CSV table of C-alpha atoms in Angstrom, one decimal:
chain,number,residue,atom,x,y,z
A,1,UNK,CA,-105.4,216.3,237.0
A,2,UNK,CA,-102.2,215.9,234.7
A,3,UNK,CA,-100.8,215.5,238.5
A,4,UNK,CA,-103.0,212.7,238.9
A,5,UNK,CA,-102.5,211.0,235.8
A,6,UNK,CA,-98.2,210.8,236.2
A,7,UNK,CA,-98.8,210.0,240.0
A,8,UNK,CA,-101.4,207.3,238.5
A,9,UNK,CA,-99.3,206.5,235.6
A,10,UNK,CA,-96.3,205.9,237.6
A,11,UNK,CA,-97.2,203.0,239.9
A,12,UNK,CA,-94.6,200.9,241.3
A,13,UNK,CA,-94.5,197.3,240.6
A,14,UNK,CA,-95.2,195.6,244.6
A,15,UNK,CA,-97.1,198.1,246.7
A,16,UNK,CA,-97.5,196.5,250.5
A,17,UNK,CA,-100.2,199.2,251.7
A,18,UNK,CA,-102.1,197.5,249.2
A,19,UNK,CA,-101.8,193.9,250.2
A,20,UNK,CA,-102.3,195.2,254.2
A,21,UNK,CA,-105.7,197.2,253.0
A,22,UNK,CA,-107.3,194.1,251.3
A,23,UNK,CA,-105.8,191.6,253.3
A,24,UNK,CA,-109.1,191.1,254.5
A,25,UNK,CA,-110.3,190.8,251.1
A,26,UNK,CA,-107.1,188.4,250.1
A,27,UNK,CA,-107.5,185.3,252.4
A,28,UNK,CA,-111.5,185.1,251.7
A,29,UNK,CA,-110.4,185.0,247.5
A,30,UNK,CA,-108.2,182.0,248.4
A,31,UNK,CA,-110.7,180.4,250.4
A,32,UNK,CA,-113.0,180.0,247.8
A,33,UNK,CA,-110.3,178.9,245.0
A,34,UNK,CA,-109.9,176.1,247.4
A,35,UNK,CA,-113.3,175.6,248.0
A,36,UNK,CA,-114.1,175.1,244.7
A,37,UNK,CA,-110.7,173.1,243.7
A,38,UNK,CA,-111.4,170.5,247.0
A,39,UNK,CA,-114.7,170.1,245.9
A,40,UNK,CA,-114.0,169.6,241.7
A,41,UNK,CA,-111.2,167.1,243.2
A,42,UNK,CA,-113.9,165.7,245.1
A,43,UNK,CA,-116.0,165.1,242.4
A,44,UNK,CA,-113.9,164.2,239.5
A,45,UNK,CA,-112.8,161.3,242.1
A,46,UNK,CA,-115.3,159.8,242.5
A,47,UNK,CA,-117.1,160.0,239.4
A,48,UNK,CA,-114.1,159.5,238.1
A,49,UNK,CA,-113.7,155.7,240.4
A,50,UNK,CA,-117.0,155.2,239.7
A,51,UNK,CA,-116.3,155.2,235.9
A,52,UNK,CA,-113.0,153.1,236.9
A,53,UNK,CA,-115.0,150.2,239.2
A,54,UNK,CA,-117.3,149.6,235.9
A,55,UNK,CA,-114.6,150.0,232.7
A,56,UNK,CA,-112.2,146.9,234.7
A,57,UNK,CA,-116.1,144.6,234.7
A,58,UNK,CA,-116.2,146.0,230.6
A,59,UNK,CA,-113.5,146.8,228.5
A,60,UNK,CA,-115.9,148.2,226.2
A,61,UNK,CA,-116.7,150.5,228.8
A,62,UNK,CA,-113.5,152.3,229.2
A,63,UNK,CA,-112.4,153.0,225.6
A,64,UNK,CA,-116.4,154.7,226.0
A,65,UNK,CA,-115.4,156.6,229.2
A,66,UNK,CA,-111.7,158.1,228.0
A,67,UNK,CA,-113.3,158.9,224.6
A,68,UNK,CA,-116.3,160.7,226.4
A,69,UNK,CA,-113.7,162.7,229.1
A,70,UNK,CA,-111.4,163.0,226.4
A,71,UNK,CA,-114.4,165.2,224.5
A,72,UNK,CA,-115.3,167.1,227.2
A,73,UNK,CA,-111.3,167.8,228.1
A,74,UNK,CA,-111.1,169.7,225.1
A,75,UNK,CA,-114.1,171.9,225.5
A,76,UNK,CA,-112.5,174.9,226.3
A,77,UNK,CA,-113.1,176.5,229.6
A,78,UNK,CA,-115.2,180.0,229.4
A,79,UNK,CA,-117.2,178.2,227.0
A,80,UNK,CA,-118.1,175.4,229.2
A,81,UNK,CA,-118.7,177.9,231.8
A,82,UNK,CA,-120.7,180.8,229.4
A,83,UNK,CA,-122.5,177.3,228.3
A,84,UNK,CA,-124.3,176.1,232.3
A,85,UNK,CA,-124.8,180.2,233.0
A,86,UNK,CA,-128.3,180.2,232.1
A,87,UNK,CA,-129.0,176.5,233.7
A,88,UNK,CA,-127.2,177.5,237.0
A,89,UNK,CA,-126.5,181.4,236.8
A,90,UNK,CA,-123.0,182.7,237.9
A,91,UNK,CA,-122.6,180.7,240.9
A,92,UNK,CA,-120.7,177.9,242.8
A,93,UNK,CA,-122.2,175.3,240.7
A,94,UNK,CA,-121.5,176.3,237.5
A,95,UNK,CA,-118.1,177.2,237.9
A,96,UNK,CA,-117.7,173.3,239.6
A,97,UNK,CA,-119.3,170.9,237.0
A,98,UNK,CA,-116.5,172.5,233.6
A,99,UNK,CA,-113.9,172.3,236.5
A,100,UNK,CA,-114.8,168.6,237.8
A,101,UNK,CA,-115.1,167.4,234.3
A,102,UNK,CA,-111.3,168.7,233.2
A,103,UNK,CA,-109.8,166.1,236.2
A,104,UNK,CA,-112.2,163.2,234.4
A,105,UNK,CA,-109.9,161.7,231.7
A,106,UNK,CA,-106.1,162.5,234.1
A,107,UNK,CA,-108.5,160.4,237.0
A,108,UNK,CA,-109.8,157.9,235.0
A,109,UNK,CA,-106.6,157.0,233.3
A,110,UNK,CA,-104.8,156.9,236.7
A,111,UNK,CA,-106.9,154.5,238.4
A,112,UNK,CA,-107.3,152.2,235.6
A,113,UNK,CA,-103.5,151.7,235.1
A,114,UNK,CA,-103.1,151.3,238.9
A,115,UNK,CA,-104.6,149.3,239.0
A,116,UNK,CA,-104.3,146.8,236.3
A,117,UNK,CA,-100.8,147.0,237.2
A,118,UNK,CA,-101.6,145.1,240.3
A,119,UNK,CA,-98.8,142.2,239.7
A,120,UNK,CA,-101.3,139.1,238.7
A,121,UNK,CA,-99.7,136.4,241.7
A,122,UNK,CA,-100.9,139.1,243.8
A,123,UNK,CA,-104.1,139.2,243.0
A,124,UNK,CA,-104.4,135.2,242.6
A,125,UNK,CA,-103.5,134.7,246.0
A,126,UNK,CA,-106.4,136.9,247.6
A,127,UNK,CA,-108.3,135.0,245.8
A,128,UNK,CA,-107.4,131.6,247.1
A,129,UNK,CA,-107.2,133.3,250.2
A,130,UNK,CA,-111.2,133.9,250.0
A,131,UNK,CA,-112.0,137.8,249.1
A,132,UNK,CA,-114.4,138.6,247.4
A,133,UNK,CA,-114.3,140.9,244.0
A,134,UNK,CA,-115.3,144.1,245.7
A,135,UNK,CA,-113.2,142.8,248.8
A,136,UNK,CA,-110.5,142.3,246.4
A,137,UNK,CA,-110.7,145.8,244.7
A,138,UNK,CA,-111.3,147.3,248.4
A,139,UNK,CA,-108.3,145.6,249.9
A,140,UNK,CA,-105.2,144.7,247.9
A,141,UNK,CA,-106.0,146.1,244.2
A,142,UNK,CA,-107.0,150.0,245.0
A,143,UNK,CA,-104.0,150.3,247.9
A,144,UNK,CA,-101.7,149.0,245.8
A,145,UNK,CA,-102.8,151.5,242.9
A,146,UNK,CA,-102.1,153.8,245.5
A,147,UNK,CA,-99.2,155.9,244.1
A,148,UNK,CA,-100.1,155.7,240.7
A,149,UNK,CA,-104.2,157.4,241.4
A,150,UNK,CA,-102.1,159.9,244.1
A,151,UNK,CA,-99.8,161.2,240.5
A,152,UNK,CA,-102.3,161.6,239.3
A,153,UNK,CA,-104.6,163.9,241.3
A,154,UNK,CA,-101.7,166.0,242.0
A,155,UNK,CA,-102.0,166.6,237.9
A,156,UNK,CA,-105.2,166.8,238.1
A,157,UNK,CA,-105.4,169.5,241.5
A,158,UNK,CA,-102.3,171.7,239.6
A,159,UNK,CA,-104.7,171.5,236.4
A,160,UNK,CA,-107.6,173.1,238.2
A,161,UNK,CA,-105.8,175.2,240.1
A,162,UNK,CA,-104.7,177.0,237.7
A,163,UNK,CA,-108.5,176.8,235.8
A,164,UNK,CA,-109.9,178.4,239.3
A,165,UNK,CA,-109.2,181.2,238.0
A,166,UNK,CA,-110.7,181.6,235.0
A,167,UNK,CA,-113.7,181.6,237.1
A,168,UNK,CA,-113.4,184.8,238.3
A,169,UNK,CA,-113.5,186.0,233.9
A,170,UNK,CA,-118.0,185.4,235.2
A,171,UNK,CA,-117.3,187.0,237.9
A,172,UNK,CA,-117.2,184.1,240.7
A,173,UNK,CA,-114.6,183.7,242.7
A,174,UNK,CA,-110.8,182.6,243.7
A,175,UNK,CA,-107.8,184.4,243.7
A,176,UNK,CA,-108.2,184.9,239.5
A,177,UNK,CA,-110.3,188.1,241.0
A,178,UNK,CA,-107.2,190.4,241.8
A,179,UNK,CA,-105.8,188.8,238.1
A,180,UNK,CA,-109.1,190.5,236.8
A,181,UNK,CA,-109.2,194.2,239.0
A,182,UNK,CA,-105.7,194.8,238.3
A,183,UNK,CA,-105.8,194.3,234.5
A,184,UNK,CA,-109.2,195.9,234.3
A,185,UNK,CA,-109.3,199.4,236.0
A,186,UNK,CA,-107.9,202.1,234.4
A,187,UNK,CA,-104.4,201.7,235.2
A,188,UNK,CA,-103.0,198.5,235.6
A,189,UNK,CA,-102.6,197.2,239.4
A,190,UNK,CA,-99.3,195.3,238.9
A,191,UNK,CA,-100.0,194.5,243.1
A,192,UNK,CA,-102.7,192.8,242.3
A,193,UNK,CA,-102.2,190.9,239.5
A,194,UNK,CA,-98.8,189.5,241.2
A,195,UNK,CA,-100.5,189.2,244.4
A,196,UNK,CA,-103.3,186.4,242.3
A,197,UNK,CA,-101.1,185.0,240.3
A,198,UNK,CA,-98.1,184.4,243.1
A,199,UNK,CA,-100.9,183.0,245.4
A,200,UNK,CA,-102.0,180.8,242.6
A,201,UNK,CA,-98.4,179.8,242.0
A,202,UNK,CA,-97.7,179.2,246.0
A,203,UNK,CA,-101.0,177.6,245.9
A,204,UNK,CA,-100.5,174.8,243.5
A,205,UNK,CA,-97.0,174.0,244.9
A,206,UNK,CA,-98.9,173.6,248.6
A,207,UNK,CA,-100.8,170.8,247.3
A,208,UNK,CA,-98.5,169.3,245.6
A,209,UNK,CA,-95.9,169.4,247.7
A,210,UNK,CA,-99.0,167.8,250.6
A,211,UNK,CA,-100.0,164.8,247.6
A,212,UNK,CA,-96.7,163.5,247.7
A,213,UNK,CA,-96.1,163.7,251.1
A,214,UNK,CA,-99.5,162.0,251.4
A,215,UNK,CA,-98.6,158.8,249.2
A,216,UNK,CA,-95.1,158.6,250.6
A,217,UNK,CA,-97.5,158.3,254.3
A,218,UNK,CA,-100.3,155.9,252.8
A,219,UNK,CA,-97.9,153.8,250.4
A,220,UNK,CA,-94.3,153.6,252.4
A,221,UNK,CA,-93.8,150.2,250.5
A,222,UNK,CA,-93.6,152.5,246.9
A,223,UNK,CA,-90.5,154.1,248.4
A,224,UNK,CA,-88.8,150.4,248.5
A,225,UNK,CA,-89.7,149.3,244.9
A,226,UNK,CA,-88.2,152.6,243.8
A,227,UNK,CA,-85.5,152.0,245.7
């Protein structure tokens, strides 16, 4: 028995064999992490866009929405997840709702700021051409605000990827599963922890890079303005 304990205690920092044995599980957890992140971001973006449209119409509504989003943002993540468990159980919905609410403050502010930064002369020229308020928003204001909106989306994406790891503490999926697994075993498994943390960082970098490239593709004029 002492020999077994000694073998466990001298566990190497990183084991490729563990990665090979758990390759299927790693891919599955990575998919869960991506799914939770994408769903939360899409939900947050839709809600933020709706709030931004109302905020641009009624200024008092923007202050109210921003205050509400700020209040939701400061709620501890574990507390938010725990509050929803009695209603939705340990489900995908329980994880997505708090994750989406944490994006509202960032996305709402960036959408409204981006649209407000559209030059007045551009807006007036579009109105002079007969653009309706809806067409003005969709065809002129939102495209010009796209760099600012995507900048907010990049911050929200990286933040959400980090928060998804916390959902594993409630028995949900994602790369945080390996962090919890590595910590909670009788002898800590550094390989599992490194895989969970490392892949979360890599995922955040890849998603941020993808959004940056999408901004360059969708708003090429922004590069010219900065230059």
